[in-house]
Amino acid sequence: MRMYDIILKKRNGERLSDEEIGFFIDGYTRGEIPDYQASALCMAICLRGMDDDETAALTYSMARSGDMLDLSRFGELSSDKHSTGGVGDKTSLIVGPIAAALGAKVTKMSGRGLGHTGGTVDKLESIPGMRMTISREEFLDQCDKVGLAIIGQSGNMTPADKKLYALRDVTATVDSIPLITSSIMSKKLAAGSHNIVLDVKTGSGAFMKTYEDSKKLAESMVKIGKLCGRNMAALITDMDRPLGYAVGNSLEIIEAVEVLKGERKGDLYEVCIALATEMVMLFKGITHEEAQAQAVGAIESGAAFAKMKEWIAAQGGDVSCLDDTKRFAEVHPVSHIVPILSPTDGYITSMDAAEIGTAAMILGAGRSTKEESIDYGAGLTIEAKTGDRVEKGMTLGYLYTNREDAVKPAEERYLAALTFGSEAPQKTELIQGIVR
Ligand code: URA
């Protein structure tokens, strides 16, 4: 078999066999196929596409390019969720405890963030003592006892994706449904869960900007997951504005705790209940109505918050910060808390979520290079969202930072991300689609 022939075949629009796809992934992972040939094939895939069987073969080859977690001891209870990422997205911190309180074994390997705010790992590390690197044995043992473990990615999982993603990033080949599907789903397959719930974000703060593209990606990932033997569901959710009111690491933990304590409803609560409902449907095999009632009940009974505390304690985190979230301000103090004032009267007609994320990054909540450190106390809170009526001088939100020189640029960025008008904008649905 020759890589040249595989590239030519795909360039001519023909389908590749499982063996050809396996040859490419194995050879590329081992360093036997050079970047220039791999990037030529990625470009041919971008332009010519792949059918479902090819995409499943690519996904599976990438999943087995490194270590795969064996969760068979948890039978059909093992559950995972994945979000394509958005601003203020702290759903894993809420959905995980709800599902675990209802009997799921939630195992999740999360990333650090690059860009607006930290990833789930960074957010959790804002809890004093929290250990995000634990041995595989401890991880599985914790899932067994507590029903929930979220840790940082470790070991040699999906090396093919690590290499390919870096290559795609610099060769204009990220934007392809089969390549995105295989990248995301290979990591999910390697992580081993039987039930997988996907949150595909759509809108200004999302990777996929339009509903049509988000739906195509959701359908493709659900289909490939099923072809690889997993129970799958995907929600397409709105990311035309940040999710919830907090953007920034410890600020987001505080918000997640408020939702789990049943103190805060609104968009974040709704998306989390919808995601948890899908997960409960999958691992319990019950109807939507029953699963939703159980998810809501887990918050109302206090079981979900109790599960969060059990989980955080198991990973060494200081649970007193969850009981009394004001402690975060002592642990991660900021020198400046500055209100953002409305420049005008009217309705907020749109919010560019990605720009609001960038404002949070400027304040210290995110990193622009892998090496940069994060200020866990920095970020922003949002007091008024799209559709709200505001008056000139009213507080739209607050900036939290230790960087005095960041206040003005962050405020300018935040205000530039908003548009105002005299009429209320059309309401967009929070949950825009479900793919099962
Ligand atoms: N996220 C991933 O993990 N992979 C992609 O290809 C795109 C987004």
Coordinates of C-alpha atoms and ligand atoms in Angstrom, one line a residue:
M1 CA 0.0 0.0 0.0
R2 CA 1.3 3.5 -0.8
M3 CA 0.2 6.8 0.7
Y4 CA 0.4 8.4 -2.7
D5 CA -2.4 6.1 -4.1
I6 CA -4.6 6.8 -1.0
I7 CA -4.3 10.5 -1.6
L8 CA -5.0 10.2 -5.3
K9 CA -8.0 8.0 -4.6
K10 CA -9.6 10.5 -2.2
R11 CA -8.6 13.4 -4.5
N12 CA -10.6 11.7 -7.3
G13 CA -13.6 11.4 -5.0
E14 CA -13.4 7.7 -4.4
R15 CA -14.1 6.0 -1.1
L16 CA -11.2 4.6 1.0
S17 CA -11.3 1.1 2.5
D18 CA -10.9 0.4 6.2
E19 CA -7.4 -1.0 5.5
E20 CA -6.3 2.2 3.7
I21 CA -7.6 4.4 6.5
G22 CA -5.9 2.2 9.1
F23 CA -2.6 2.3 7.0
F24 CA -2.7 6.1 7.0
I25 CA -3.5 6.5 10.7
D26 CA -1.0 3.9 11.9
G27 CA 1.8 5.1 9.7
Y28 CA 1.2 8.8 10.5
T29 CA 1.1 8.1 14.3
R30 CA 4.4 6.1 14.0
G31 CA 6.0 9.0 12.1
E32 CA 6.4 6.9 8.9
I33 CA 4.1 9.1 6.9
P34 CA 5.3 12.7 6.5
D35 CA 3.2 15.8 7.4
Y36 CA 3.0 16.8 3.7
Q37 CA 1.3 13.6 2.7
A38 CA -1.0 13.7 5.7
S39 CA -2.0 17.3 5.0
A40 CA -2.7 16.5 1.3
L41 CA -5.0 13.7 2.4
C42 CA -6.8 16.0 5.0
M43 CA -7.3 18.6 2.2
A44 CA -8.7 15.9 -0.1
I45 CA -11.1 14.8 2.7
C46 CA -12.1 18.4 3.2
L47 CA -13.0 18.8 -0.4
R48 CA -14.4 15.4 -1.2
G49 CA -15.8 14.3 2.1
M50 CA -16.2 10.8 3.5
D51 CA -19.2 8.5 3.9
D52 CA -20.3 7.2 7.3
D53 CA -18.4 4.0 7.0
E54 CA -15.2 5.8 6.1
T55 CA -15.7 8.3 9.0
A56 CA -16.4 5.4 11.4
A57 CA -13.2 3.6 10.2
L58 CA -11.2 6.8 10.6
T59 CA -12.7 7.4 14.1
Y60 CA -11.9 3.9 15.2
S61 CA -8.4 3.9 13.9
M62 CA -7.7 7.2 15.7
A63 CA -9.3 5.9 18.9
R64 CA -7.0 2.8 19.0
S65 CA -3.8 4.8 18.1
G66 CA -3.1 5.0 21.8
D67 CA -4.4 3.9 25.2
M68 CA -8.0 3.0 25.5
L69 CA -9.8 3.1 28.9
D70 CA -11.6 -0.2 29.8
L71 CA -14.8 0.7 31.6
S72 CA -16.4 -2.7 31.2
R73 CA -16.6 -3.1 35.0
F74 CA -19.3 -0.4 35.0
G75 CA -21.4 -2.2 32.4
E76 CA -24.0 0.1 30.7
L77 CA -23.8 2.7 33.5
S78 CA -20.6 4.4 32.2
S79 CA -21.5 7.9 30.9
D80 CA -19.6 10.8 29.5
K81 CA -20.5 14.2 28.0
H82 CA -18.8 16.4 25.6
S83 CA -19.4 20.0 24.7
T84 CA -18.0 21.6 21.5
G85 CA -17.1 24.5 23.8
G86 CA -18.5 27.9 24.5
V87 CA -18.3 31.0 26.7
G88 CA -19.5 30.4 30.3
D89 CA -20.0 26.7 29.6
K90 CA -19.8 25.0 33.0
T91 CA -22.4 22.3 32.3
S92 CA -20.1 19.3 33.1
L93 CA -19.8 20.6 36.7
I94 CA -23.6 20.3 37.0
V95 CA -24.6 17.5 34.7
G96 CA -21.9 15.1 36.2
P97 CA -23.2 15.3 39.8
I98 CA -26.9 15.1 38.7
A99 CA -26.3 11.9 36.7
A100 CA -24.0 10.4 39.4
A101 CA -26.6 11.1 42.1
L102 CA -29.0 9.1 39.9
G103 CA -26.7 6.1 39.6
A104 CA -24.5 6.8 36.5
K105 CA -20.8 6.2 36.5
V106 CA -19.6 9.5 35.1
T107 CA -16.0 9.4 33.9
K108 CA -14.6 12.4 32.2
M109 CA -11.2 13.5 31.0
S110 CA -11.2 17.2 30.3
G111 CA -8.9 19.7 28.8
R112 CA -7.3 22.9 29.8
G113 CA -8.5 25.9 28.0
L114 CA -6.7 28.0 25.4
G115 CA -8.6 31.2 24.5
H116 CA -11.3 33.0 26.4
T117 CA -11.5 31.1 29.7
G118 CA -9.9 28.1 31.2
G119 CA -11.3 24.6 30.4
T120 CA -13.0 22.4 32.9
V121 CA -9.6 21.4 34.4
D122 CA -8.7 25.0 35.1
K123 CA -12.1 25.8 36.6
L124 CA -11.8 22.8 39.0
E125 CA -8.3 23.8 39.9
S126 CA -9.6 27.0 41.3
I127 CA -11.0 24.9 44.2
P128 CA -8.1 24.7 46.8
G129 CA -6.5 21.3 47.0
M130 CA -8.2 19.9 44.0
R131 CA -6.1 17.2 42.3
M132 CA -6.7 16.9 38.5
T133 CA -4.0 14.3 37.9
I134 CA -4.6 11.0 39.5
S135 CA -3.6 7.5 38.7
R136 CA -5.8 5.4 36.4
E137 CA -6.5 3.0 39.3
E138 CA -7.5 5.8 41.6
F139 CA -9.7 7.3 38.8
L140 CA -11.5 4.0 38.3
D141 CA -11.8 3.4 42.1
Q142 CA -13.3 6.8 42.5
C143 CA -15.9 6.2 39.7
D144 CA -16.8 3.0 41.5
K145 CA -17.3 4.5 44.9
V146 CA -18.5 8.0 44.1
G147 CA -19.9 7.5 40.6
L148 CA -18.0 10.6 39.3
A149 CA -14.5 11.5 38.5
I150 CA -13.3 14.4 36.2
I151 CA -9.6 14.6 35.6
G152 CA -7.1 16.1 33.2
Q153 CA -6.2 14.2 30.1
S154 CA -3.2 12.0 30.8
G155 CA -1.3 9.1 29.4
N156 CA -1.0 8.4 25.7
M157 CA -4.6 8.7 24.5
T158 CA -5.4 9.4 20.8
P159 CA -1.9 10.4 19.7
A160 CA -3.2 10.3 16.1
D161 CA -5.6 13.1 16.9
K162 CA -3.0 15.2 18.7
K163 CA -0.7 15.1 15.7
L164 CA -3.5 15.5 13.1
Y165 CA -5.3 18.3 14.9
A166 CA -2.1 20.3 15.1
L167 CA -1.5 19.7 11.4
R168 CA -5.1 20.6 10.5
D169 CA -4.8 23.8 12.5
V170 CA -2.1 25.1 10.2
T171 CA -3.3 23.7 6.9
A172 CA -6.8 25.1 6.8
T173 CA -8.3 21.7 7.2
V174 CA -10.1 22.0 10.5
D175 CA -13.5 22.8 8.9
S176 CA -14.6 19.3 7.7
I177 CA -17.4 17.3 9.3
P178 CA -15.7 13.9 8.9
L179 CA -12.4 15.3 10.3
I180 CA -14.1 17.0 13.2
T181 CA -16.3 14.0 13.9
S182 CA -13.4 11.6 14.0
S183 CA -11.3 14.0 16.1
I184 CA -14.0 14.4 18.8
M185 CA -15.4 10.9 18.7
S186 CA -12.1 9.1 18.7
K187 CA -11.3 10.8 22.1
K188 CA -14.7 9.8 23.4
L189 CA -14.3 6.2 22.2
A190 CA -10.9 6.0 23.8
A191 CA -12.3 7.4 27.1
G192 CA -14.5 4.3 27.1
S193 CA -18.0 5.3 28.2
H194 CA -21.0 3.4 26.9
N195 CA -23.3 6.4 27.0
I196 CA -22.2 9.6 25.4
V197 CA -24.2 12.9 25.4
L198 CA -22.9 15.7 23.2
D199 CA -23.7 19.4 23.5
V200 CA -23.1 20.9 20.1
K201 CA -23.1 24.7 20.5
T202 CA -24.3 27.0 17.8
G203 CA -23.9 30.7 17.3
S204 CA -21.4 33.6 17.7
G205 CA -19.5 32.0 20.6
A206 CA -19.4 28.5 19.1
F207 CA -17.1 26.6 16.9
M208 CA -20.1 26.1 14.5
K209 CA -21.7 29.4 13.8
T210 CA -24.9 28.3 12.0
Y211 CA -27.6 25.9 13.1
E212 CA -27.3 23.9 9.8
D213 CA -23.6 23.2 10.3
S214 CA -24.2 22.4 14.0
K215 CA -27.0 19.9 13.1
K216 CA -24.8 18.2 10.5
L217 CA -22.0 17.8 13.0
A218 CA -24.4 16.5 15.7
E219 CA -26.0 14.0 13.3
S220 CA -22.6 12.8 12.1
M221 CA -21.2 12.3 15.6
V222 CA -24.3 10.5 16.8
K223 CA -24.3 8.2 13.8
I224 CA -20.6 7.4 14.1
G225 CA -20.9 6.8 17.9
K226 CA -23.7 4.3 17.2
L227 CA -21.8 2.6 14.4
C228 CA -19.0 2.1 17.0
G229 CA -21.5 0.5 19.5
R230 CA -22.2 3.4 21.8
N231 CA -25.5 4.8 23.1
M232 CA -25.6 8.4 21.8
A233 CA -27.6 11.6 22.0
A234 CA -26.8 15.2 21.1
L235 CA -28.4 18.5 21.9
I236 CA -27.8 21.6 19.7
T237 CA -27.8 24.5 22.1
D238 CA -27.6 28.3 21.8
M239 CA -24.2 30.0 22.0
D240 CA -25.2 33.4 20.6
R241 CA -24.7 34.7 24.1
P242 CA -22.7 33.3 27.0
L243 CA -24.3 30.6 29.1
G244 CA -25.2 31.6 32.6
Y245 CA -24.0 34.8 34.2
A246 CA -20.3 34.0 35.1
V247 CA -17.3 33.8 32.8
G248 CA -14.0 33.0 34.6
N249 CA -12.8 30.1 36.6
S250 CA -13.7 30.4 40.3
L251 CA -16.7 32.6 39.3
E252 CA -18.0 29.7 37.2
I253 CA -17.6 27.2 40.0
I254 CA -19.6 29.5 42.2
E255 CA -22.4 29.7 39.6
A256 CA -22.4 25.9 39.2
V257 CA -22.7 25.5 43.0
E258 CA -25.7 27.9 43.0
V259 CA -27.4 25.8 40.3
L260 CA -26.7 22.6 42.2
K261 CA -28.0 24.0 45.4
G262 CA -31.2 24.9 43.6
E263 CA -30.7 28.6 44.2
R264 CA -30.4 29.6 40.6
K265 CA -32.6 28.8 37.6
G266 CA -32.3 30.3 34.1
D267 CA -30.5 29.4 30.9
L268 CA -27.7 27.4 32.5
Y269 CA -30.1 25.4 34.7
E270 CA -32.3 24.6 31.6
V271 CA -29.4 23.4 29.4
C272 CA -28.0 21.3 32.3
I273 CA -31.4 19.7 33.0
A274 CA -31.8 19.0 29.3
L275 CA -28.3 17.4 29.0
A276 CA -28.7 15.4 32.3
T277 CA -32.1 14.2 31.0
E278 CA -30.5 12.8 27.9
M279 CA -27.8 11.1 30.0
V280 CA -30.4 9.6 32.4
M281 CA -32.5 8.3 29.4
L282 CA -29.4 6.6 28.0
F283 CA -28.1 4.9 31.1
K284 CA -31.5 4.0 32.6
G285 CA -33.4 3.4 29.4
I286 CA -36.4 5.4 30.6
T287 CA -38.6 8.0 28.9
H288 CA -37.8 11.6 28.5
E289 CA -40.5 12.6 31.0
E290 CA -39.3 10.2 33.7
A291 CA -35.6 11.1 33.1
Q292 CA -36.4 14.9 33.3
A293 CA -38.4 14.5 36.5
Q294 CA -35.5 12.5 38.1
A295 CA -32.9 15.1 37.0
V296 CA -35.0 18.0 38.4
G297 CA -35.6 15.9 41.6
A298 CA -31.8 15.3 42.1
I299 CA -31.3 19.1 42.4
E300 CA -34.4 19.7 44.5
S301 CA -33.7 16.9 47.0
G302 CA -30.1 18.2 47.5
A303 CA -28.7 14.8 46.2
A304 CA -26.9 16.4 43.3
F305 CA -25.1 19.0 45.5
A306 CA -24.2 16.3 48.0
K307 CA -22.7 14.3 45.1
M308 CA -20.7 17.3 44.0
K309 CA -19.2 17.6 47.5
E310 CA -18.4 13.9 47.7
W311 CA -16.7 14.1 44.3
I312 CA -14.7 17.2 45.1
A313 CA -13.6 15.8 48.5
A314 CA -12.5 12.5 46.8
Q315 CA -10.1 14.6 44.6
G316 CA -8.8 16.5 47.6
G317 CA -10.8 19.7 47.0
D318 CA -11.7 22.0 49.9
V319 CA -15.5 21.4 50.3
S320 CA -15.9 24.3 52.7
C321 CA -15.6 26.6 49.6
L322 CA -18.6 25.0 48.1
D323 CA -20.7 25.3 51.3
D324 CA -19.6 29.0 51.6
T325 CA -18.7 30.3 48.1
K326 CA -17.7 33.7 49.5
R327 CA -14.5 31.9 50.5
F328 CA -13.4 31.9 46.9
A329 CA -12.9 35.7 47.1
E330 CA -10.5 35.1 50.0
V331 CA -8.6 32.4 48.2
H332 CA -8.5 34.2 44.8
P333 CA -8.8 37.9 45.7
V334 CA -9.0 40.5 42.9
S335 CA -7.9 44.1 43.3
H336 CA -10.6 45.6 41.0
I337 CA -14.3 44.8 40.7
V338 CA -15.6 47.4 38.2
P339 CA -19.2 47.8 36.9
I340 CA -19.8 48.0 33.2
L341 CA -22.4 50.7 32.6
S342 CA -24.9 50.8 29.8
P343 CA -24.1 53.6 27.3
T344 CA -27.7 53.9 26.2
D345 CA -31.4 53.2 26.7
G346 CA -33.0 50.3 24.8
Y347 CA -33.0 46.6 24.4
I348 CA -29.9 44.5 24.1
T349 CA -30.4 43.0 20.7
S350 CA -27.3 40.8 20.4
M351 CA -24.2 39.7 22.3
D352 CA -21.1 38.4 20.6
A353 CA -20.2 35.6 23.0
A354 CA -16.7 35.1 21.7
E355 CA -15.9 38.7 22.2
I356 CA -17.2 38.6 25.7
G357 CA -14.9 35.6 26.3
T358 CA -12.0 37.6 25.0
A359 CA -12.9 40.4 27.5
A360 CA -12.6 37.8 30.2
M361 CA -9.3 36.6 28.9
I362 CA -7.9 40.1 28.9
L363 CA -8.9 40.3 32.6
G364 CA -6.7 37.3 33.3
A365 CA -9.3 34.4 33.2
G366 CA -7.8 32.7 30.1
R367 CA -4.5 32.1 28.4
S368 CA -3.5 33.1 24.9
T369 CA -0.5 30.7 24.9
K370 CA -0.1 27.3 26.6
E371 CA 2.5 28.6 28.9
E372 CA 0.5 31.6 30.3
S373 CA -0.9 31.2 33.8
I374 CA -4.5 31.9 34.8
D375 CA -5.8 34.1 37.5
Y376 CA -8.6 32.0 39.0
G377 CA -10.3 35.0 40.5
A378 CA -10.5 37.0 37.3
G379 CA -13.4 37.2 34.8
L380 CA -16.7 38.9 34.5
T381 CA -20.3 38.6 35.5
I382 CA -23.3 39.4 33.3
E383 CA -26.3 41.2 34.7
A384 CA -28.2 41.9 31.4
K385 CA -28.5 39.6 28.4
T386 CA -30.0 39.7 24.9
G387 CA -33.6 40.7 25.0
D388 CA -33.3 42.6 28.3
R389 CA -34.3 46.3 28.5
V390 CA -31.7 48.5 29.9
E391 CA -31.3 52.2 30.8
K392 CA -28.4 54.5 30.3
G393 CA -26.0 54.1 33.2
M394 CA -27.5 50.8 34.4
T395 CA -25.0 48.1 35.4
L396 CA -24.7 45.5 32.6
G397 CA -22.1 43.4 34.5
Y398 CA -18.9 43.5 36.5
L399 CA -15.3 43.0 35.6
Y400 CA -13.0 41.1 38.1
T401 CA -9.3 41.6 37.7
N402 CA -5.9 42.1 39.3
R403 CA -4.7 43.9 36.2
E404 CA -5.5 47.6 36.5
D405 CA -4.4 48.2 32.8
A406 CA -6.9 45.5 31.6
V407 CA -10.0 47.2 32.9
K408 CA -10.4 49.7 30.1
P409 CA -9.7 47.4 27.2
A410 CA -11.9 44.7 28.6
E411 CA -14.7 47.1 29.2
E412 CA -14.4 48.4 25.6
R413 CA -14.4 44.9 24.3
Y414 CA -17.4 44.0 26.3
L415 CA -19.4 47.0 25.2
A416 CA -18.4 46.5 21.5
A417 CA -19.8 42.9 21.8
L418 CA -23.3 44.2 22.5
T419 CA -25.8 45.8 20.1
F420 CA -28.7 47.9 21.3
G421 CA -32.0 48.7 19.7
S422 CA -35.4 50.2 20.4
E423 CA -37.3 47.0 19.8
A424 CA -37.0 43.7 21.6
P425 CA -35.1 41.1 19.4
Q426 CA -36.7 37.9 18.4
K427 CA -36.2 35.2 21.0
T428 CA -33.9 32.4 20.1
E429 CA -34.5 28.9 21.6
L430 CA -32.0 27.7 24.1
I431 CA -32.3 24.1 23.0
Q432 CA -32.4 24.3 19.2
G433 CA -32.4 20.6 18.4
I434 CA -32.0 17.0 19.6
V435 CA -30.4 14.2 17.7
R436 CA -30.9 10.7 19.1
Ligands
URA1 N1 -12.6 19.9 18.6 C1 -11.9 18.8 18.4 O1 -11.5 18.1 19.4 N2 -11.5 18.4 17.2 C2 -11.9 19.1 16.1 O2 -11.5 18.7 15.0 C3 -12.6 20.3 16.2 C4 -13.0 20.7 17.5

